[in-house]
Coordinates of C-alpha atoms and ligand atoms in Angstrom, one line a residue:
X1 CA 57.0 212.3 64.7
X2 CA 54.5 213.3 62.1
X3 CA 55.9 213.0 58.6
X4 CA 59.4 213.8 59.8
X5 CA 62.0 213.9 57.0
X6 CA 65.4 215.2 56.0
X7 CA 67.0 215.5 52.6
X8 CA 70.3 216.3 50.9
X9 CA 69.5 220.0 50.3
X10 CA 68.1 220.7 53.7
X11 CA 70.9 218.9 55.4
X12 CA 70.2 217.7 59.0
X13 CA 66.9 219.7 59.2
X14 CA 63.8 217.9 60.2
X15 CA 60.5 218.9 58.6
X16 CA 57.3 217.8 60.2
X17 CA 54.0 219.0 61.7
X18 CA 54.6 220.9 65.0
X19 CA 53.7 219.4 68.3
X20 CA 52.9 221.4 71.5
X21 CA 56.6 221.6 72.6
X22 CA 57.5 223.4 69.3
X23 CA 55.1 226.3 70.0
X24 CA 57.6 228.3 72.1
X25 CA 60.2 228.1 69.4
X26 CA 57.6 229.0 66.6
X27 CA 56.5 232.0 68.6
X28 CA 60.1 233.2 68.8
X29 CA 60.4 233.2 65.0
X30 CA 57.1 234.9 64.2
X31 CA 57.9 238.5 65.4
X32 CA 60.4 238.8 62.6
X33 CA 57.5 238.3 60.1
X34 CA 55.1 240.5 62.1
X35 CA 57.5 243.5 62.1
X36 CA 57.9 246.2 64.7
X37 CA 54.2 246.5 65.5
X38 CA 53.7 242.7 66.0
X39 CA 53.2 243.1 69.7
X40 CA 50.1 245.2 69.1
X41 CA 48.3 241.9 68.3
X42 CA 48.6 240.7 71.9
X43 CA 49.0 243.7 74.3
X44 CA 49.9 242.4 77.8
X45 CA 50.3 238.9 76.5
X46 CA 53.1 237.0 74.7
X47 CA 53.7 235.8 71.2
X48 CA 53.4 232.3 72.6
X49 CA 49.9 233.0 74.0
X50 CA 48.9 234.5 70.7
X51 CA 50.1 231.3 68.9
X52 CA 48.2 229.1 71.4
X53 CA 45.0 231.1 70.7
X54 CA 45.4 230.8 67.0
X55 CA 46.6 227.2 66.7
X56 CA 44.7 225.4 69.5
X57 CA 41.4 227.2 70.3
X58 CA 39.8 227.4 66.9
X59 CA 36.3 225.9 66.9
X60 CA 37.0 224.5 63.4
X61 CA 39.9 222.5 64.8
X62 CA 43.6 222.8 65.5
X63 CA 45.9 224.4 63.0
X64 CA 48.2 222.3 60.9
X65 CA 51.6 223.9 61.5
X66 CA 54.6 222.7 59.5
X67 CA 58.0 223.3 61.0
X68 CA 61.6 222.8 60.0
X69 CA 64.0 222.3 62.9
X70 CA 67.7 222.7 63.4
X71 CA 68.1 220.7 66.5
X72 CA 65.2 222.0 68.8
X73 CA 65.1 225.3 67.1
X74 CA 62.3 226.1 64.6
X75 CA 63.9 227.8 61.6
X76 CA 60.9 227.8 59.2
X77 CA 57.1 227.8 59.7
X78 CA 54.0 227.5 57.6
X79 CA 50.6 227.5 59.4
X80 CA 47.3 226.3 58.1
X81 CA 44.2 227.5 60.1
X82 CA 41.0 225.6 59.5
X83 CA 38.0 227.6 58.4
X84 CA 34.5 226.6 57.2
X85 CA 33.7 228.2 53.9
X86 CA 30.4 228.2 52.1
X87 CA 30.8 227.9 48.3
X88 CA 27.7 227.8 46.2
X89 CA 25.3 226.1 48.6
X90 CA 27.8 223.8 50.3
X91 CA 29.9 224.3 53.4
X92 CA 33.4 222.9 53.0
X93 CA 36.5 222.8 55.2
X94 CA 39.4 225.0 54.0
X95 CA 42.7 225.9 55.5
X96 CA 43.8 229.5 55.5
X97 CA 47.6 229.6 55.2
X98 CA 49.9 232.1 56.9
X99 CA 52.8 232.7 59.3
X100 CA 55.2 232.1 56.4
X101 CA 58.7 232.6 57.6
X102 CA 62.1 231.0 57.1
X103 CA 64.9 232.3 59.3
X104 CA 67.3 234.4 57.3
X105 CA 70.3 232.0 57.0
X106 CA 68.0 229.1 56.1
X107 CA 66.3 230.7 53.0
X108 CA 66.4 229.4 49.4
X109 CA 66.9 225.8 50.5
X110 CA 63.3 224.7 49.7
X111 CA 62.1 224.7 53.3
X112 CA 59.1 226.9 52.7
X113 CA 58.1 224.8 49.6
X114 CA 58.4 221.6 51.6
X115 CA 56.3 222.9 54.5
X116 CA 53.6 224.2 52.1
X117 CA 53.3 220.7 50.7
X118 CA 53.4 219.1 54.2
X119 CA 50.5 221.4 55.4
X120 CA 48.5 220.9 52.2
X121 CA 48.9 217.1 52.6
X122 CA 47.7 217.3 56.2
X123 CA 44.7 219.6 55.2
X124 CA 43.8 217.1 52.5
X125 CA 43.9 214.2 54.9
X126 CA 41.6 216.2 57.2
X127 CA 39.1 216.6 54.4
X128 CA 39.8 220.1 53.3
X129 CA 38.6 221.1 49.8
X130 CA 41.3 223.9 49.4
X131 CA 43.8 226.1 51.0
X132 CA 43.9 229.9 50.6
X133 CA 46.2 232.7 51.4
X134 CA 46.9 236.4 50.9
X135 CA 50.6 236.1 50.1
X136 CA 53.0 239.0 49.8
X137 CA 55.3 239.6 46.8
X138 CA 58.0 237.3 48.2
X139 CA 55.9 234.2 48.7
X140 CA 53.4 234.7 45.8
X141 CA 55.8 233.8 43.0
X142 CA 56.9 230.7 44.8
X143 CA 53.3 229.5 45.4
X144 CA 52.2 230.0 41.8
X145 CA 55.4 228.9 40.0
X146 CA 56.1 225.7 41.8
X147 CA 53.4 224.8 44.3
X148 CA 50.2 224.6 42.2
X149 CA 48.5 227.7 43.5
X150 CA 46.3 229.8 41.3
X151 CA 45.0 233.4 41.7
X152 CA 41.2 233.6 41.5
X153 CA 41.0 237.2 42.5
X154 CA 43.0 240.3 43.4
X155 CA 42.1 242.7 46.2
X156 CA 42.4 246.4 46.4
X157 CA 44.0 247.9 49.4
X158 CA 42.0 251.0 50.2
X159 CA 42.1 253.7 52.9
X160 CA 40.0 256.4 54.4
X161 CA 42.1 259.4 55.5
X162 CA 40.9 261.8 58.1
X163 CA 41.3 265.2 56.2
X164 CA 42.4 267.3 59.1
X165 CA 45.3 265.0 59.8
X166 CA 46.2 264.8 56.0
X167 CA 46.2 268.7 55.8
X168 CA 48.5 268.9 58.9
X169 CA 50.9 266.3 57.4
X170 CA 50.9 267.6 53.8
X171 CA 50.3 271.3 54.2
X172 CA 51.5 272.0 57.8
X173 CA 48.1 273.4 58.8
X174 CA 47.4 272.4 62.4
X175 CA 44.7 269.7 62.3
X176 CA 42.6 271.6 64.9
X177 CA 41.8 274.3 62.3
X178 CA 40.3 272.2 59.5
X179 CA 38.7 270.0 62.1
X180 CA 37.0 273.0 63.8
X181 CA 35.8 274.1 60.3
X182 CA 34.1 270.8 59.8
X183 CA 36.5 269.2 57.3
X184 CA 36.4 265.7 58.9
X185 CA 32.6 265.8 59.3
X186 CA 32.1 266.9 55.7
X187 CA 34.3 264.2 54.2
X188 CA 32.6 261.5 56.3
X189 CA 29.2 262.8 55.1
X190 CA 30.4 262.6 51.5
X191 CA 31.9 259.1 51.6
X192 CA 29.3 257.4 53.9
X193 CA 25.7 257.6 52.7
X194 CA 22.9 259.0 54.7
X195 CA 21.0 256.3 56.6
X196 CA 17.4 256.6 55.5
X197 CA 15.7 254.0 57.7
X198 CA 15.9 253.5 61.5
X199 CA 19.1 251.6 62.3
X200 CA 20.6 251.4 65.8
X201 CA 24.3 250.7 66.2
X202 CA 25.7 249.4 69.5
X203 CA 29.1 248.1 70.6
X204 CA 29.5 244.4 70.8
X205 CA 31.4 242.7 73.6
X206 CA 30.4 239.1 72.5
X207 CA 28.5 237.8 69.5
X208 CA 25.3 236.0 70.5
X209 CA 22.8 233.9 68.7
X210 CA 21.5 237.0 66.8
X211 CA 24.6 236.9 64.6
X212 CA 24.1 233.1 63.9
X213 CA 20.5 233.9 63.0
X214 CA 21.8 236.7 60.7
X215 CA 24.2 234.2 59.0
X216 CA 21.4 231.6 58.7
X217 CA 19.1 234.2 57.0
X218 CA 21.8 235.6 54.7
X219 CA 24.0 232.6 53.8
X220 CA 22.1 231.9 50.5
X221 CA 22.7 235.5 49.4
X222 CA 26.5 234.9 49.2
X223 CA 28.2 232.3 47.0
X224 CA 31.6 232.5 48.6
X225 CA 32.0 233.3 52.3
X226 CA 33.4 232.0 55.5
X227 CA 30.7 230.7 57.8
X228 CA 30.0 233.7 59.9
X229 CA 28.3 232.3 63.0
X230 CA 28.8 233.2 66.6
X231 CA 31.3 230.4 67.3
X232 CA 33.6 231.5 64.5
X233 CA 33.3 235.2 65.2
X234 CA 33.8 235.0 69.0
X235 CA 37.0 232.9 68.4
X236 CA 38.3 235.2 65.7
X237 CA 37.6 238.6 67.1
X238 CA 36.5 238.4 70.8
X239 CA 38.6 235.6 72.3
X240 CA 41.7 236.6 70.3
X241 CA 44.4 238.4 72.2
X242 CA 44.2 241.3 69.7
X243 CA 41.9 244.1 71.1
X244 CA 39.4 244.4 68.3
X245 CA 36.3 246.6 68.5
X246 CA 33.0 245.4 67.2
X247 CA 29.6 246.9 66.6
X248 CA 26.2 245.5 65.7
X249 CA 23.4 247.1 63.8
X250 CA 19.8 246.5 64.8
X251 CA 16.5 247.3 63.0
X252 CA 13.4 246.8 65.2
X253 CA 15.6 244.8 67.7
X254 CA 16.7 242.4 65.0
X255 CA 20.5 242.2 64.3
X256 CA 21.0 243.2 60.7
X257 CA 24.8 243.5 60.4
X258 CA 28.1 243.8 62.2
X259 CA 31.5 245.5 61.8
X260 CA 34.8 244.6 63.4
X261 CA 37.7 247.1 63.4
X262 CA 41.2 247.4 64.8
X263 CA 42.9 250.6 66.1
X264 CA 46.7 250.5 66.4
X265 CA 48.2 251.7 69.6
X266 CA 51.6 252.8 68.4
X267 CA 50.5 254.3 65.1
X268 CA 47.4 256.2 64.3
X269 CA 46.2 253.5 61.9
X270 CA 43.0 251.5 61.9
X271 CA 41.6 248.6 59.8
X272 CA 38.1 247.5 58.9
X273 CA 38.3 243.8 59.3
X274 CA 34.8 242.5 58.7
X275 CA 31.6 244.2 57.6
X276 CA 28.6 242.0 57.0
X277 CA 25.0 242.8 56.2
X278 CA 22.3 241.8 53.7
X279 CA 23.7 242.5 50.2
X280 CA 21.1 245.2 49.7
X281 CA 21.2 246.7 53.2
X282 CA 23.1 250.0 52.4
X283 CA 21.6 251.6 55.5
X284 CA 23.0 249.0 57.9
X285 CA 26.4 249.0 56.2
X286 CA 26.5 252.8 56.2
X287 CA 25.4 253.2 59.8
X288 CA 28.1 250.7 60.9
X289 CA 30.9 252.4 59.0
X290 CA 29.8 255.8 60.2
X291 CA 29.8 254.6 63.9
X292 CA 33.2 252.9 63.4
X293 CA 34.8 255.9 61.8
X294 CA 33.6 258.1 64.6
X295 CA 34.9 255.7 67.3
X296 CA 38.3 255.1 65.6
X297 CA 38.8 258.9 65.1
X298 CA 38.1 259.4 68.8
X299 CA 40.8 256.8 69.6
X300 CA 43.3 258.9 67.5
X301 CA 43.2 256.9 64.3
X302 CA 44.0 259.0 61.2
X303 CA 44.0 256.4 58.4
X304 CA 41.6 253.4 58.1
X305 CA 42.4 250.5 55.8
X306 CA 40.1 248.0 54.1
X307 CA 40.5 245.4 51.4
X308 CA 37.9 244.9 48.7
X309 CA 37.9 242.4 45.9
X310 CA 38.5 243.8 42.5
X311 CA 35.4 242.0 41.2
X312 CA 32.9 239.4 42.4
X313 CA 31.8 241.3 45.5
X314 CA 28.9 243.6 44.8
X315 CA 27.1 243.5 48.2
X316 CA 26.3 246.6 50.3
X317 CA 29.2 245.9 52.6
X318 CA 31.8 245.9 49.8
X319 CA 30.2 248.9 48.1
X320 CA 30.2 250.9 51.4
X321 CA 33.8 250.0 52.2
X322 CA 34.9 250.9 48.7
X323 CA 33.1 254.3 48.9
X324 CA 34.4 255.2 52.4
X325 CA 38.0 254.0 51.8
X326 CA 38.2 255.9 48.5
X327 CA 42.0 256.0 48.1
X328 CA 43.3 252.9 46.4
X329 CA 46.8 251.6 46.4
X330 CA 48.2 251.1 42.9
X331 CA 49.6 247.7 43.6
X332 CA 46.7 245.2 44.3
X333 CA 47.0 242.4 46.9
X334 CA 47.2 238.8 45.7
X335 CA 44.8 236.1 46.7
X336 CA 46.0 232.5 46.1
X337 CA 44.2 229.2 46.3
X338 CA 45.4 225.6 45.9
X339 CA 42.6 223.1 45.3
X340 CA 42.8 219.8 47.2
X341 CA 39.5 218.4 46.0
X342 CA 39.7 217.3 42.4
X343 CA 36.1 218.5 41.8
X344 CA 37.1 222.1 42.4
X345 CA 38.8 224.4 39.9
X346 CA 39.3 228.1 39.3
X347 CA 36.6 228.0 36.6
X348 CA 34.2 226.3 39.0
X349 CA 34.4 229.1 41.6
X350 CA 31.3 231.4 41.8
X351 CA 31.7 234.4 39.5
X352 CA 29.8 236.8 41.9
X353 CA 28.5 237.3 45.4
X354 CA 31.8 236.9 47.3
X355 CA 32.3 238.1 50.8
X356 CA 36.0 238.3 51.5
X357 CA 37.4 240.8 54.0
X358 CA 40.7 241.5 55.8
X359 CA 39.6 239.4 58.8
X360 CA 39.1 236.3 56.7
X361 CA 42.9 236.3 56.3
X362 CA 45.8 236.1 58.7
X363 CA 47.0 239.2 60.4
X364 CA 45.8 242.6 61.4
Ligands
LIG1 C1 59.0 233.9 51.7 C2 59.9 232.9 52.4 C3 59.0 232.3 53.6 C4 60.4 231.8 51.5 O1 61.1 230.8 52.3 P1 62.2 229.9 51.7 O2 62.4 228.7 52.7 O3 63.4 230.6 51.4 O4 61.5 229.4 50.4 P2 62.0 228.2 49.4 O5 63.4 227.9 49.7 O6 61.0 227.1 49.4 O7 61.9 229.0 48.0 C5 62.7 230.1 47.8 C6 63.5 229.9 46.5 O8 64.4 228.9 46.7 C7 64.4 228.0 45.6 N1 64.9 226.7 46.1 C8 66.2 226.5 46.4 N2 66.4 225.2 46.8 C9 65.2 224.6 46.7 C10 64.8 223.3 46.9 N3 65.6 222.3 47.3 N4 63.5 223.0 46.8 C11 62.6 224.0 46.4 N5 63.0 225.3 46.1 C12 64.3 225.6 46.3 C13 63.0 228.1 45.2 O9 62.9 227.7 43.9 C14 62.6 229.5 45.3 O10 63.1 230.2 44.2 P3 62.2 231.3 43.5 O11 62.0 232.4 44.4 O12 63.0 231.6 42.3 O13 60.9 230.6 43.1 C15 61.1 233.6 53.0 O14 61.8 234.3 52.0 C16 60.8 234.6 54.2 O15 60.8 234.1 55.3 N6 60.7 235.9 53.9 C17 60.4 236.9 54.9 C18 59.0 236.8 55.5 C19 58.0 236.9 54.4 O16 57.9 237.8 53.7 N7 57.1 235.8 54.4 C20 56.0 235.8 53.4 C21 54.7 236.3 54.1 S1 53.3 236.1 53.0

């Protein structure tokens, strides 16, 4: 078994990289992490099928999943998902970490720490330059205090609130009244700019070569971005068991941008996962956000979330999301990186032109 080990602190527990037979047990542990709405990620399917999609069908390679086992039962998981990232002018392999969970009665024994090191070792052996994660307030201190992670950026959690729904919730005014008076339409006009050139927006059922050509044209405009070609985007958003919605923007039949969003089925909440355009193409970004807000509102969504970097992302996509999702949560979100390539360091990271969105991370 891959790197199997036990130690005095973890008693009889094995820690090693998962093999296919562990997947069922991993998928039984994850719902605790995903919370009550975890099932929204795979309607009509199982947690096992979701794991299989995530860990074994990624065009960048299989995930490195570290597990701790008590007998046959997985009691702690750390997953590393390979992603291709363009930094400066170079494409490198990175692993995005997630699915951090240790079963309640096995916590504070060093299992998570051990699995992080195991997954990082595996990523290094597979040639990865770094691992990255959007940790929560429980895992972040462990990562930076004892596991060599650094925080290159923080992200703001932002939201767009449909005004008629907010008035109903806060003031008790039935939403139909402000909606009929145009409140929703007016706010959307204020926070999403007018589109001055001719941009056509259409729903996307599958990303084609047009999106790979868009990436090829724009890749030099960004200094830190996941490789956004059709192989990656189809795996991440179309073949995923989560029912995302996607739109593409066209100018003169040329694809000039796309947006991917999610609408919850059990709560009226949505998320903008990925918006990508030329850094100066405000019209494409605005047309996409406008179309998505309209479509999500029609599905009953009343609040739409987005994440934007606090600095380093100045492109039209980030500016448009920041303007539309104008309410900012006080507590920013952490981003943490551990470098595996000795030539990389936090000071060597690009200072500007980042493209980093919700969908570049685990979840949602
Ligand atoms: C976050 C979480 C995964 C940590 O798992 P864990 O296995 O308890 O983590 P560890 O045991 O490695 O570290 C926890 C603490 O135990 C300590 N510890 C105890 N024995 C240890 C040992 N032998 N070796 C290393 N650390 C040890 C660590 O120092 C750490 O202390 P700190 O918080 O003061 O830094 C776990 O709390 C969890 O599942 N939480 C709920 C889900 C969640 O929020 N996940 C994070 C999503 S981003």
